[in-house]
Structure formats: structure tokens, C-alpha cells
DNA sequence: TACTTCCTGCGAGCCCTTTGCAAGAGAATG
DNA sequence: CATTCTCTTGCAAAGGGCTCGCAGGAAGTA
């Protein structure tokens, strides 16, 4: 799943910790730094949380990983190649749904045309009520 | 600017601190708790930061104030009646632009139709490059 | 193998926010 | 007004999440 060259090509050293962090992010889909650490530790205890933070930052700098803000302050990390969807965050149950980026195409164009604003769709979360909670609230 | 009844009607006591917090939020437009505190203290030093936090929360519970996540973790507060725009947050210069809610109308409808997701437009920030920074980056 | 540089673990520290507690102040009542 | 009940406040401590400095250790290079 991880090719040694991926990291070397970016000028990064290939350390076990770094590989594990990248691997965890890829496996988890969405993950907070804490969750990444937990995942990594499940097979390799003793890896320090600050190492996870530093590696997430490093991997983000070279473009292998990205983060998104889902609202509660904490960033959520994704493998760069997996970030092909929007996040629909339910304000009620906290569930995180996905929607294709294309759903926002018109919106992005509008903002670009009207305000010259170039939206980074991968970086924003959409808040609201998921269908389940909306149904509950409707009752 | 503040009617005594606004607070009383909601079942809240009318304390000087509470009035000041509400007033500050209304005057500031967008404001972090820290900024609200600063504003309040400019006329009334000695008001505790935790009082500001508690009042923001209280005022939000009764619907006089709302908060938005602009991404860096901190919430930003608005008077409820002023939240009639989207936030366009520039990832480069940090500038916060506004756009009318209607810009997102199609987008909101799409999400509703396709996923049953009821977007709370007032609660999400849109990330990207503002026109200035996009121009700079283009050079 | 020897060397340079980058990374890691650890601990301390920082920022923002929340909490517990005791004193103080609103507001309803008599 | 005085009394009383309850909500609020200020203060200080604590919590969560993240960053930083340091010294030892490992990756990559020749």
C-alpha cells in the first residue's frame, strides 16, 4: 500500500513511524490526529503523539495528505487521493456523510464569477441535518 | 440598541455583563469570544472571560446569537439577525469575505434533493482564495 | 564504517475553553 | 422596602488539543 519511493521522492526519510502514519490515514479515511495515533499504536505502541502530529504536517506539506475542518475545532486528515468528496456534517448526530464534489460545481462557479473567490472544495465542511435527523425533527 | 425585554422575554436575567456581551456581538459583526471580551472591557474592565463564554452560550441557546466555524478552531459569533451571509475565508491572507446566502441556494437544493441533507447555511464557512490572493498566486 | 542530518520520544508549555465554588446580584414576594 | 430564591459572576484550577525544545537515535550518503 505504501511505496518506499513515495516518501523518498518527496525528500522525506522513510521511517517506520512515518510509514505507519501515512498508512493509518489511508486506512481510516477520515481521521483526527488522535485517531491516527490510536490506529498506529494498535500495532506499534510507543509511537508518540507529537510524532503523529509532526508527520501529519510533514505529509501534508508534500501533498500526500490533506486536512479538512469539520467544525469542532479538530482537523481531520485524509489521504490526498481520497479527498474526492464533500463532507456533510450532521449537527444533530454528528454523522459525516459524503457527497461528490460535483454537487458543488455550480456553487463554486457562482462564487468565482461573482466574487473572484476560488473555492477549495476539499477544505470545507457542510453543516446541517442528515436525512435521519431531519426526519426525526420533522415528527 | 438593546431592549430590556429581549432578554427578559427569554427568561434571562438582565445583567450588565449580559447586555454588554450582546451589544458587543451586535457591534462587532463577526467576533471571537476573545474579541467580544476585549470590546466589553474597553468600557467595562473587570468582566471575566468565562462570563463572556457563558453568556455567548446562553445567548445562543435563546437564539439571540449564533456561531460559525471559520476553520481555525475558534468559533465566531454573530447577532442572530445579522447572519444573512456566507463567509468566504481566504486560506492565504485569512480575510473573511461575505456573499449572500442566495449564492448557495442551488447547492442547498441539490443536497436536499439528492441526499435529504438539510444544510444550515449560516453555520458553514467556505474556504478558498480571495480574489486578491488568487491574482497574486496567478502571477 | 563513519558521518551528517533528519526524526523521534519525552516533557514542558501554550492557547482556548470549561468547570467548581463561594460570593454577589436580579427579580418576585410579602 | 426587606426578604428570599435562584441565577450569575469572578476567580482559580483544570482540561483538551496542539506545539516546541532538547538530547539521543536512526536514515541515508560516501
mmCIF file of C-alpha atoms (C1' of nucleotides) in Angstrom:
data_model
loop_
_atom_site.group_PDB
_atom_site.id
_atom_site.type_symbol
_atom_site.label_atom_id
_atom_site.label_comp_id
_atom_site.label_asym_id
_atom_site.label_seq_id
_atom_site.Cartn_x
_atom_site.Cartn_y
_atom_site.Cartn_z
ATOM 1 C CA UNK A 1 0.000 0.000 0.000
ATOM 2 C CA UNK A 2 2.892 2.304 0.653
ATOM 3 C CA UNK A 3 5.663 2.525 -1.861
ATOM 4 C CA UNK A 4 9.017 3.414 -0.397
ATOM 5 C CA UNK A 5 9.592 5.866 -3.188
ATOM 6 C CA UNK A 6 6.526 7.880 -2.365
ATOM 7 C CA UNK A 7 8.252 9.296 0.611
ATOM 8 C CA UNK A 8 11.787 9.331 -0.678
ATOM 9 C CA UNK A 9 10.792 11.171 -3.797
ATOM 10 C CA UNK A 10 9.458 13.964 -1.696
ATOM 11 C CA UNK A 11 12.731 14.288 0.077
ATOM 12 C CA UNK A 12 11.493 12.596 3.193
ATOM 13 C CA UNK A 13 13.206 9.906 5.129
ATOM 14 C CA UNK A 14 11.482 6.620 5.285
ATOM 15 C CA UNK A 15 10.917 5.972 8.940
ATOM 16 C CA UNK A 16 8.620 3.341 10.343
ATOM 17 C CA UNK A 17 6.633 5.990 12.149
ATOM 18 C CA UNK A 18 6.100 7.983 9.007
ATOM 19 C CA UNK A 19 5.008 4.985 7.025
ATOM 20 C CA UNK A 20 2.621 3.985 9.723
ATOM 21 C CA UNK A 21 1.056 7.403 9.903
ATOM 22 C CA UNK A 22 0.519 7.537 6.186
ATOM 23 C CA UNK A 23 -0.845 4.043 6.168
ATOM 24 C CA UNK A 24 -3.226 4.817 9.005
ATOM 25 C CA UNK A 25 -4.557 7.883 7.249
ATOM 26 C CA UNK A 26 -5.178 5.858 4.124
ATOM 27 C CA UNK A 27 -6.924 3.127 6.002
ATOM 28 C CA UNK A 28 -9.046 5.345 8.149
ATOM 29 C CA UNK A 29 -10.499 7.601 5.518
ATOM 30 C CA UNK A 30 -11.334 10.452 7.839
ATOM 31 C CA UNK A 31 -9.271 10.671 10.951
ATOM 32 C CA UNK A 32 -8.288 13.050 13.665
ATOM 33 C CA UNK A 33 -4.676 13.065 14.797
ATOM 34 C CA UNK A 34 -5.755 11.222 17.887
ATOM 35 C CA UNK A 35 -7.410 8.506 15.857
ATOM 36 C CA UNK A 36 -4.383 8.160 13.672
ATOM 37 C CA UNK A 37 -2.235 7.769 16.744
ATOM 38 C CA UNK A 38 -4.566 5.150 18.120
ATOM 39 C CA UNK A 39 -4.516 3.206 14.899
ATOM 40 C CA UNK A 40 -0.752 3.352 14.681
ATOM 41 C CA UNK A 41 -0.389 2.288 18.263
ATOM 42 C CA UNK A 42 -2.635 -0.699 17.791
ATOM 43 C CA UNK A 43 0.250 -2.338 16.005
ATOM 44 C CA UNK A 44 3.146 -0.251 17.247
ATOM 45 C CA UNK A 45 2.693 1.055 20.738
ATOM 46 C CA UNK A 46 5.078 3.663 21.914
ATOM 47 C CA UNK A 47 4.752 5.985 18.995
ATOM 48 C CA UNK A 48 4.463 9.426 20.361
ATOM 49 C CA UNK A 49 1.530 11.691 19.711
ATOM 50 C CA UNK A 50 3.762 14.557 18.771
ATOM 51 C CA UNK A 51 5.387 12.353 16.182
ATOM 52 C CA UNK A 52 1.982 11.782 14.689
ATOM 53 C CA UNK A 53 1.272 15.496 14.607
ATOM 54 C CA UNK A 54 4.613 16.241 13.054
ATOM 55 C CA UNK A 55 4.238 13.590 10.444
ATOM 56 C CA UNK A 56 0.764 14.665 9.517
ATOM 57 C CA UNK A 57 2.099 18.132 8.984
ATOM 58 C CA UNK A 58 5.067 16.887 7.020
ATOM 59 C CA UNK A 59 2.957 14.640 4.845
ATOM 60 C CA UNK A 60 0.594 17.493 4.227
ATOM 61 C CA UNK A 61 3.434 19.729 3.150
ATOM 62 C CA UNK A 62 4.438 17.297 0.463
ATOM 63 C CA UNK A 63 0.891 16.777 -0.641
ATOM 64 C CA UNK A 64 0.313 13.190 0.390
ATOM 65 C CA UNK A 65 -2.244 14.109 2.985
ATOM 66 C CA UNK A 66 -4.801 16.857 3.415
ATOM 67 C CA UNK A 67 -6.892 18.095 6.240
ATOM 68 C CA UNK A 68 -10.420 19.329 6.473
ATOM 69 C CA UNK A 69 -12.218 21.251 9.149
ATOM 70 C CA UNK A 70 -15.344 19.558 10.261
ATOM 71 C CA UNK A 71 -16.204 22.198 12.740
ATOM 72 C CA UNK A 72 -15.425 21.224 16.256
ATOM 73 C CA UNK A 73 -12.013 22.648 16.017
ATOM 74 C CA UNK A 74 -10.164 19.487 15.327
ATOM 75 C CA UNK A 75 -8.736 18.932 11.896
ATOM 76 C CA UNK A 76 -9.480 15.703 10.100
ATOM 77 C CA UNK A 77 -6.937 14.095 7.841
ATOM 78 C CA UNK A 78 -7.362 12.304 4.560
ATOM 79 C CA UNK A 79 -5.117 10.700 2.064
ATOM 80 C CA UNK A 80 -4.738 13.225 -0.711
ATOM 81 C CA UNK A 81 -6.030 10.855 -3.376
ATOM 82 C CA UNK A 82 -9.148 10.072 -1.383
ATOM 83 C CA UNK A 83 -10.392 13.558 -0.979
ATOM 84 C CA UNK A 84 -12.893 13.427 -3.755
ATOM 85 C CA UNK A 85 -15.989 14.224 -1.801
ATOM 86 C CA UNK A 86 -17.662 16.865 0.294
ATOM 87 C CA UNK A 87 -18.407 16.329 3.942
ATOM 88 C CA UNK A 88 -21.942 16.641 5.135
ATOM 89 C CA UNK A 89 -21.727 17.010 8.861
ATOM 90 C CA UNK A 90 -24.897 16.457 10.809
ATOM 91 C CA UNK A 91 -25.274 18.996 13.559
ATOM 92 C CA UNK A 92 -27.508 16.642 15.466
ATOM 93 C CA UNK A 93 -25.998 13.173 15.427
ATOM 94 C CA UNK A 94 -22.543 14.193 14.303
ATOM 95 C CA UNK A 95 -22.602 11.804 11.417
ATOM 96 C CA UNK A 96 -20.358 12.608 8.496
ATOM 97 C CA UNK A 97 -21.859 11.912 5.126
ATOM 98 C CA UNK A 98 -20.289 12.243 1.736
ATOM 99 C CA UNK A 99 -21.385 13.858 -1.461
ATOM 100 C CA UNK A 100 -19.492 14.120 -4.712
ATOM 101 C CA UNK A 101 -17.611 17.300 -5.348
ATOM 102 C CA UNK A 102 -19.700 17.893 -8.429
ATOM 103 C CA UNK A 103 -22.667 18.699 -6.241
ATOM 104 C CA UNK A 104 -20.943 21.953 -5.530
ATOM 105 C CA UNK A 105 -19.839 22.765 -9.053
ATOM 106 C CA UNK A 106 -22.461 25.411 -9.633
ATOM 107 C CA UNK A 107 -21.895 26.956 -6.287
ATOM 108 C CA UNK A 108 -18.169 27.139 -6.880
ATOM 109 C CA UNK A 109 -18.713 28.730 -10.245
ATOM 110 C CA UNK A 110 -21.074 31.282 -8.812
ATOM 111 C CA UNK A 111 -18.569 32.353 -6.208
ATOM 112 C CA UNK A 112 -15.850 32.520 -8.786
ATOM 113 C CA UNK A 113 -17.881 34.554 -11.232
ATOM 114 C CA UNK A 114 -19.428 36.903 -8.735
ATOM 115 C CA UNK A 115 -16.616 37.422 -6.262
ATOM 116 C CA UNK A 116 -13.476 36.053 -7.830
ATOM 117 C CA UNK A 117 -13.336 33.652 -4.939
ATOM 118 C CA UNK A 118 -11.650 30.373 -5.764
ATOM 119 C CA UNK A 119 -13.251 27.825 -3.510
ATOM 120 C CA UNK A 120 -11.201 24.965 -2.237
ATOM 121 C CA UNK A 121 -13.943 22.411 -2.066
ATOM 122 C CA UNK A 122 -11.779 19.846 -0.353
ATOM 123 C CA UNK A 123 -11.340 22.041 2.652
ATOM 124 C CA UNK A 124 -14.807 22.918 3.718
ATOM 125 C CA UNK A 125 -17.443 21.064 5.615
ATOM 126 C CA UNK A 126 -21.138 21.499 5.076
ATOM 127 C CA UNK A 127 -23.295 21.666 8.179
ATOM 128 C CA UNK A 128 -26.851 20.705 8.561
ATOM 129 C CA UNK A 129 -29.186 17.882 9.372
ATOM 130 C CA UNK A 130 -28.719 14.480 7.838
ATOM 131 C CA UNK A 131 -31.791 12.828 6.398
ATOM 132 C CA UNK A 132 -32.343 10.712 9.501
ATOM 133 C CA UNK A 133 -32.212 13.586 11.910
ATOM 134 C CA UNK A 134 -34.263 15.787 9.644
ATOM 135 C CA UNK A 135 -36.930 13.095 9.647
ATOM 136 C CA UNK A 136 -36.828 12.854 13.429
ATOM 137 C CA UNK A 137 -37.062 16.601 13.808
ATOM 138 C CA UNK A 138 -39.979 16.694 11.397
ATOM 139 C CA UNK A 139 -42.110 14.446 13.565
ATOM 140 C CA UNK B 1 -29.860 49.050 20.772
ATOM 141 C CA UNK B 2 -30.742 46.539 23.417
ATOM 142 C CA UNK B 3 -34.266 46.333 24.691
ATOM 143 C CA UNK B 4 -34.560 45.075 28.231
ATOM 144 C CA UNK B 5 -37.375 42.845 27.192
ATOM 145 C CA UNK B 6 -35.301 40.985 24.683
ATOM 146 C CA UNK B 7 -33.523 39.236 27.476
ATOM 147 C CA UNK B 8 -36.308 39.044 29.975
ATOM 148 C CA UNK B 9 -38.675 37.543 27.467
ATOM 149 C CA UNK B 10 -36.283 34.695 27.008
ATOM 150 C CA UNK B 11 -36.265 34.014 30.687
ATOM 151 C CA UNK B 12 -32.870 35.532 31.216
ATOM 152 C CA UNK B 13 -31.846 37.933 33.873
ATOM 153 C CA UNK B 14 -30.821 41.301 32.741
ATOM 154 C CA UNK B 15 -27.310 41.727 33.972
ATOM 155 C CA UNK B 16 -24.908 44.409 32.836
ATOM 156 C CA UNK B 17 -22.451 41.784 31.652
ATOM 157 C CA UNK B 18 -25.053 40.060 29.570
ATOM 158 C CA UNK B 19 -26.207 43.232 27.957
ATOM 159 C CA UNK B 20 -22.664 44.209 27.175
ATOM 160 C CA UNK B 21 -21.876 40.903 25.577
ATOM 161 C CA UNK B 22 -24.917 41.072 23.376
ATOM 162 C CA UNK B 23 -24.176 44.635 22.462
ATOM 163 C CA UNK B 24 -20.600 43.824 21.606
ATOM 164 C CA UNK B 25 -21.619 40.952 19.348
ATOM 165 C CA UNK B 26 -24.030 43.230 17.553
ATOM 166 C CA UNK B 27 -21.463 45.926 17.099
ATOM 167 C CA UNK B 28 -18.649 43.690 16.018
ATOM 168 C CA UNK B 29 -20.354 41.719 13.330
ATOM 169 C CA UNK B 30 -18.032 38.738 13.426
ATOM 170 C CA UNK B 31 -16.243 38.191 16.652
ATOM 171 C CA UNK B 32 -14.388 35.576 18.580
ATOM 172 C CA UNK B 33 -15.070 35.280 22.296
ATOM 173 C CA UNK B 34 -11.756 36.960 22.916
ATOM 174 C CA UNK B 35 -12.710 39.901 20.752
ATOM 175 C CA UNK B 36 -16.049 40.206 22.440
ATOM 176 C CA UNK B 37 -14.305 40.258 25.781
ATOM 177 C CA UNK B 38 -11.918 42.924 24.602
ATOM 178 C CA UNK B 39 -14.741 45.070 23.340
ATOM 179 C CA UNK B 40 -16.690 44.705 26.536
ATOM 180 C CA UNK B 41 -13.659 45.516 28.599
ATOM 181 C CA UNK B 42 -12.933 48.643 26.662
ATOM 182 C CA UNK B 43 -15.793 50.215 28.531
ATOM 183 C CA UNK B 44 -16.115 47.869 31.476
ATOM 184 C CA UNK B 45 -12.848 46.349 32.581
ATOM 185 C CA UNK B 46 -13.018 43.527 35.011
ATOM 186 C CA UNK B 47 -15.532 41.438 33.177
ATOM 187 C CA UNK B 48 -14.295 37.925 33.255
ATOM 188 C CA UNK B 49 -13.563 35.936 30.159
ATOM 189 C CA UNK B 50 -15.520 32.994 31.406
ATOM 190 C CA UNK B 51 -18.502 35.243 31.854
ATOM 191 C CA UNK B 52 -18.215 36.139 28.215
ATOM 192 C CA UNK B 53 -18.088 32.492 27.230
ATOM 193 C CA UNK B 54 -21.039 31.644 29.382
ATOM 194 C CA UNK B 55 -23.093 34.495 28.076
ATOM 195 C CA UNK B 56 -22.328 33.721 24.491
ATOM 196 C CA UNK B 57 -23.548 30.234 25.116
ATOM 197 C CA UNK B 58 -26.625 31.419 26.946
ATOM 198 C CA UNK B 59 -27.485 33.941 24.276
ATOM 199 C CA UNK B 60 -27.041 31.300 21.654
ATOM 200 C CA UNK B 61 -29.406 28.979 23.461
ATOM 201 C CA UNK B 62 -32.162 31.529 23.326
ATOM 202 C CA UNK B 63 -31.454 32.353 19.724
ATOM 203 C CA UNK B 64 -30.150 35.888 20.008
ATOM 204 C CA UNK B 65 -26.693 34.940 18.882
ATOM 205 C CA UNK B 66 -25.220 32.318 16.585
ATOM 206 C CA UNK B 67 -21.786 30.993 15.955
ATOM 207 C CA UNK B 68 -19.979 29.936 12.856
ATOM 208 C CA UNK B 69 -16.860 27.915 12.368
ATOM 209 C CA UNK B 70 -14.324 29.677 10.275
ATOM 210 C CA UNK B 71 -11.863 26.888 10.454
ATOM 211 C CA UNK B 72 -9.037 27.545 12.811
ATOM 212 C CA UNK B 73 -10.900 26.041 15.656
ATOM 213 C CA UNK B 74 -12.275 29.165 17.169
ATOM 214 C CA UNK B 75 -15.941 29.878 16.863
ATOM 215 C CA UNK B 76 -17.074 33.256 15.639
ATOM 216 C CA UNK B 77 -20.203 34.874 16.981
ATOM 217 C CA UNK B 78 -22.852 36.903 15.253
ATOM 218 C CA UNK B 79 -26.030 38.556 16.195
ATOM 219 C CA UNK B 80 -28.768 36.236 15.025
ATOM 220 C CA UNK B 81 -30.407 38.861 12.867
ATOM 221 C CA UNK B 82 -27.176 39.687 11.095
ATOM 222 C CA UNK B 83 -26.376 36.259 9.896
ATOM 223 C CA UNK B 84 -27.615 36.738 6.413
ATOM 224 C CA UNK B 85 -24.462 35.949 4.538
ATOM 225 C CA UNK B 86 -21.959 33.240 3.818
ATOM 226 C CA UNK B 87 -18.353 33.504 4.888
ATOM 227 C CA UNK B 88 -15.656 33.271 2.310
ATOM 228 C CA UNK B 89 -12.479 32.596 4.196
ATOM 229 C CA UNK B 90 -9.233 33.117 2.344
ATOM 230 C CA UNK B 91 -6.765 30.367 3.093
ATOM 231 C CA UNK B 92 -3.919 32.656 2.214
ATOM 232 C CA UNK B 93 -4.487 36.041 3.803
ATOM 233 C CA UNK B 94 -7.152 34.966 6.248
ATOM 234 C CA UNK B 95 -9.548 37.587 5.052
ATOM 235 C CA UNK B 96 -13.216 36.939 5.614
ATOM 236 C CA UNK B 97 -15.471 37.964 2.786
ATOM 237 C CA UNK B 98 -19.218 37.848 2.577
ATOM 238 C CA UNK B 99 -21.597 36.554 -0.016
ATOM 239 C CA UNK B 100 -25.368 36.472 0.117
ATOM 240 C CA UNK B 101 -26.975 33.255 1.204
ATOM 241 C CA UNK B 102 -28.746 33.031 -2.119
ATOM 242 C CA UNK B 103 -25.451 32.182 -3.780
ATOM 243 C CA UNK B 104 -25.798 28.802 -2.202
ATOM 244 C CA UNK B 105 -29.459 28.252 -2.935
ATOM 245 C CA UNK B 106 -28.879 25.789 -5.737
ATOM 246 C CA UNK B 107 -26.283 23.949 -3.819
ATOM 247 C CA UNK B 108 -28.561 23.632 -0.833
ATOM 248 C CA UNK B 109 -31.358 22.354 -3.009
ATOM 249 C CA UNK B 110 -29.110 19.818 -4.643
ATOM 250 C CA UNK B 111 -28.054 18.407 -1.308
ATOM 251 C CA UNK B 112 -31.594 18.325 -0.116
ATOM 252 C CA UNK B 113 -32.915 16.605 -3.230
ATOM 253 C CA UNK B 114 -30.101 14.134 -3.634
ATOM 254 C CA UNK B 115 -29.267 13.267 -0.044
ATOM 255 C CA UNK B 116 -32.049 14.598 2.103
ATOM 256 C CA UNK B 117 -29.435 16.748 3.778
ATOM 257 C CA UNK B 118 -30.794 19.994 5.154
ATOM 258 C CA UNK B 119 -27.929 22.414 5.000
ATOM 259 C CA UNK B 120 -27.618 25.048 7.657
ATOM 260 C CA UNK B 121 -26.059 27.704 5.521
ATOM 261 C CA UNK B 122 -25.441 30.010 8.415
ATOM 262 C CA UNK B 123 -23.091 27.582 10.016
ATOM 263 C CA UNK B 124 -20.561 26.779 7.391
ATOM 264 C CA UNK B 125 -17.557 28.603 6.124
ATOM 265 C CA UNK B 126 -16.323 28.393 2.585
ATOM 266 C CA UNK B 127 -12.595 28.056 2.116
ATOM 267 C CA UNK B 128 -10.522 29.170 -0.765
ATOM 268 C CA UNK B 129 -8.569 32.033 -2.210
ATOM 269 C CA UNK B 130 -9.961 35.520 -2.226
ATOM 270 C CA UNK B 131 -9.702 37.429 -5.463
ATOM 271 C CA UNK B 132 -6.602 39.299 -4.350
ATOM 272 C CA UNK B 133 -4.693 36.231 -3.333
ATOM 273 C CA UNK B 134 -5.844 34.334 -6.384
ATOM 274 C CA UNK B 135 -4.436 37.143 -8.504
ATOM 275 C CA UNK B 136 -1.153 37.057 -6.629
ATOM 276 C CA UNK B 137 -0.898 33.307 -6.988
ATOM 277 C CA UNK B 138 -1.653 33.556 -10.674
ATOM 278 C CA UNK B 139 1.381 35.730 -11.361
ATOM 279 C "C1'" DT C 1 32.093 2.105 8.559
ATOM 280 C "C1'" DA C 2 31.846 6.801 9.595
ATOM 281 C "C1'" DC C 3 29.330 10.923 9.210
ATOM 282 C "C1'" DT C 4 25.738 14.277 8.595
ATOM 283 C "C1'" DT C 5 21.211 15.462 9.003
ATOM 284 C "C1'" DC C 6 16.732 14.457 9.989
ATOM 285 C "C1'" DC C 7 13.432 12.233 13.184
ATOM 286 C "C1'" DT C 8 11.818 10.572 17.414
ATOM 287 C "C1'" DG C 9 10.377 10.385 22.271
ATOM 288 C "C1'" DC C 10 9.800 12.913 26.161
ATOM 289 C "C1'" DG C 11 8.475 16.578 28.857
ATOM 290 C "C1'" DA C 12 7.123 21.164 29.260
ATOM 291 C "C1'" DG C 13 4.328 24.687 27.724
ATOM 292 C "C1'" DC C 14 0.700 27.238 25.269
ATOM 293 C "C1'" DC C 15 -3.899 28.531 23.785
ATOM 294 C "C1'" DC C 16 -8.609 28.239 24.146
ATOM 295 C "C1'" DT C 17 -12.396 26.780 26.617
ATOM 296 C "C1'" DT C 18 -14.859 24.682 30.522
ATOM 297 C "C1'" DT C 19 -15.828 23.780 35.368
ATOM 298 C "C1'" DG C 20 -16.453 24.097 40.579
ATOM 299 C "C1'" DC C 21 -17.139 27.009 44.071
ATOM 300 C "C1'" DA C 22 -18.382 30.738 47.046
ATOM 301 C "C1'" DA C 23 -19.838 35.425 46.950
ATOM 302 C "C1'" DG C 24 -22.909 38.691 44.781
ATOM 303 C "C1'" DA C 25 -26.823 40.483 42.339
ATOM 304 C "C1'" DG C 26 -31.539 40.091 39.700
ATOM 305 C "C1'" DA C 27 -36.299 39.764 40.352
ATOM 306 C "C1'" DA C 28 -40.568 38.108 42.530
ATOM 307 C "C1'" DT C 29 -42.998 38.248 47.009
ATOM 308 C "C1'" DG C 30 -44.832 39.944 51.142
ATOM 309 C "C1'" DC D 1 -38.553 48.335 51.202
ATOM 310 C "C1'" DA D 2 -36.878 43.867 53.255
ATOM 311 C "C1'" DT D 3 -36.683 39.043 52.273
ATOM 312 C "C1'" DT D 4 -35.796 35.135 49.774
ATOM 313 C "C1'" DC D 5 -34.796 32.217 45.948
ATOM 314 C "C1'" DT D 6 -32.155 31.368 42.154
ATOM 315 C "C1'" DC D 7 -29.338 32.776 38.575
ATOM 316 C "C1'" DT D 8 -24.802 34.990 37.537
ATOM 317 C "C1'" DT D 9 -20.367 36.404 38.286
ATOM 318 C "C1'" DG D 10 -15.376 36.273 39.293
ATOM 319 C "C1'" DC D 11 -11.707 33.586 40.346
ATOM 320 C "C1'" DA D 12 -8.767 29.885 40.064
ATOM 321 C "C1'" DA D 13 -7.958 25.440 38.546
ATOM 322 C "C1'" DA D 14 -8.295 22.060 35.178
ATOM 323 C "C1'" DG D 15 -8.944 20.077 30.587
ATOM 324 C "C1'" DG D 16 -8.228 19.194 25.682
ATOM 325 C "C1'" DG D 17 -5.678 19.758 21.723
ATOM 326 C "C1'" DC D 18 -1.588 21.063 19.765
ATOM 327 C "C1'" DT D 19 3.360 22.851 19.568
ATOM 328 C "C1'" DC D 20 8.123 23.243 20.934
ATOM 329 C "C1'" DG D 21 12.970 22.421 22.704
ATOM 330 C "C1'" DC D 22 16.047 19.203 23.641
ATOM 331 C "C1'" DA D 23 19.115 15.244 23.531
ATOM 332 C "C1'" DG D 24 19.526 10.674 21.875
ATOM 333 C "C1'" DG D 25 18.902 7.673 17.879
ATOM 334 C "C1'" DA D 26 18.200 6.241 13.193
ATOM 335 C "C1'" DA D 27 18.118 7.078 7.878
ATOM 336 C "C1'" DG D 28 20.726 7.916 4.103
ATOM 337 C "C1'" DT D 29 25.370 9.038 1.874
ATOM 338 C "C1'" DA D 30 30.066 8.322 0.663
#
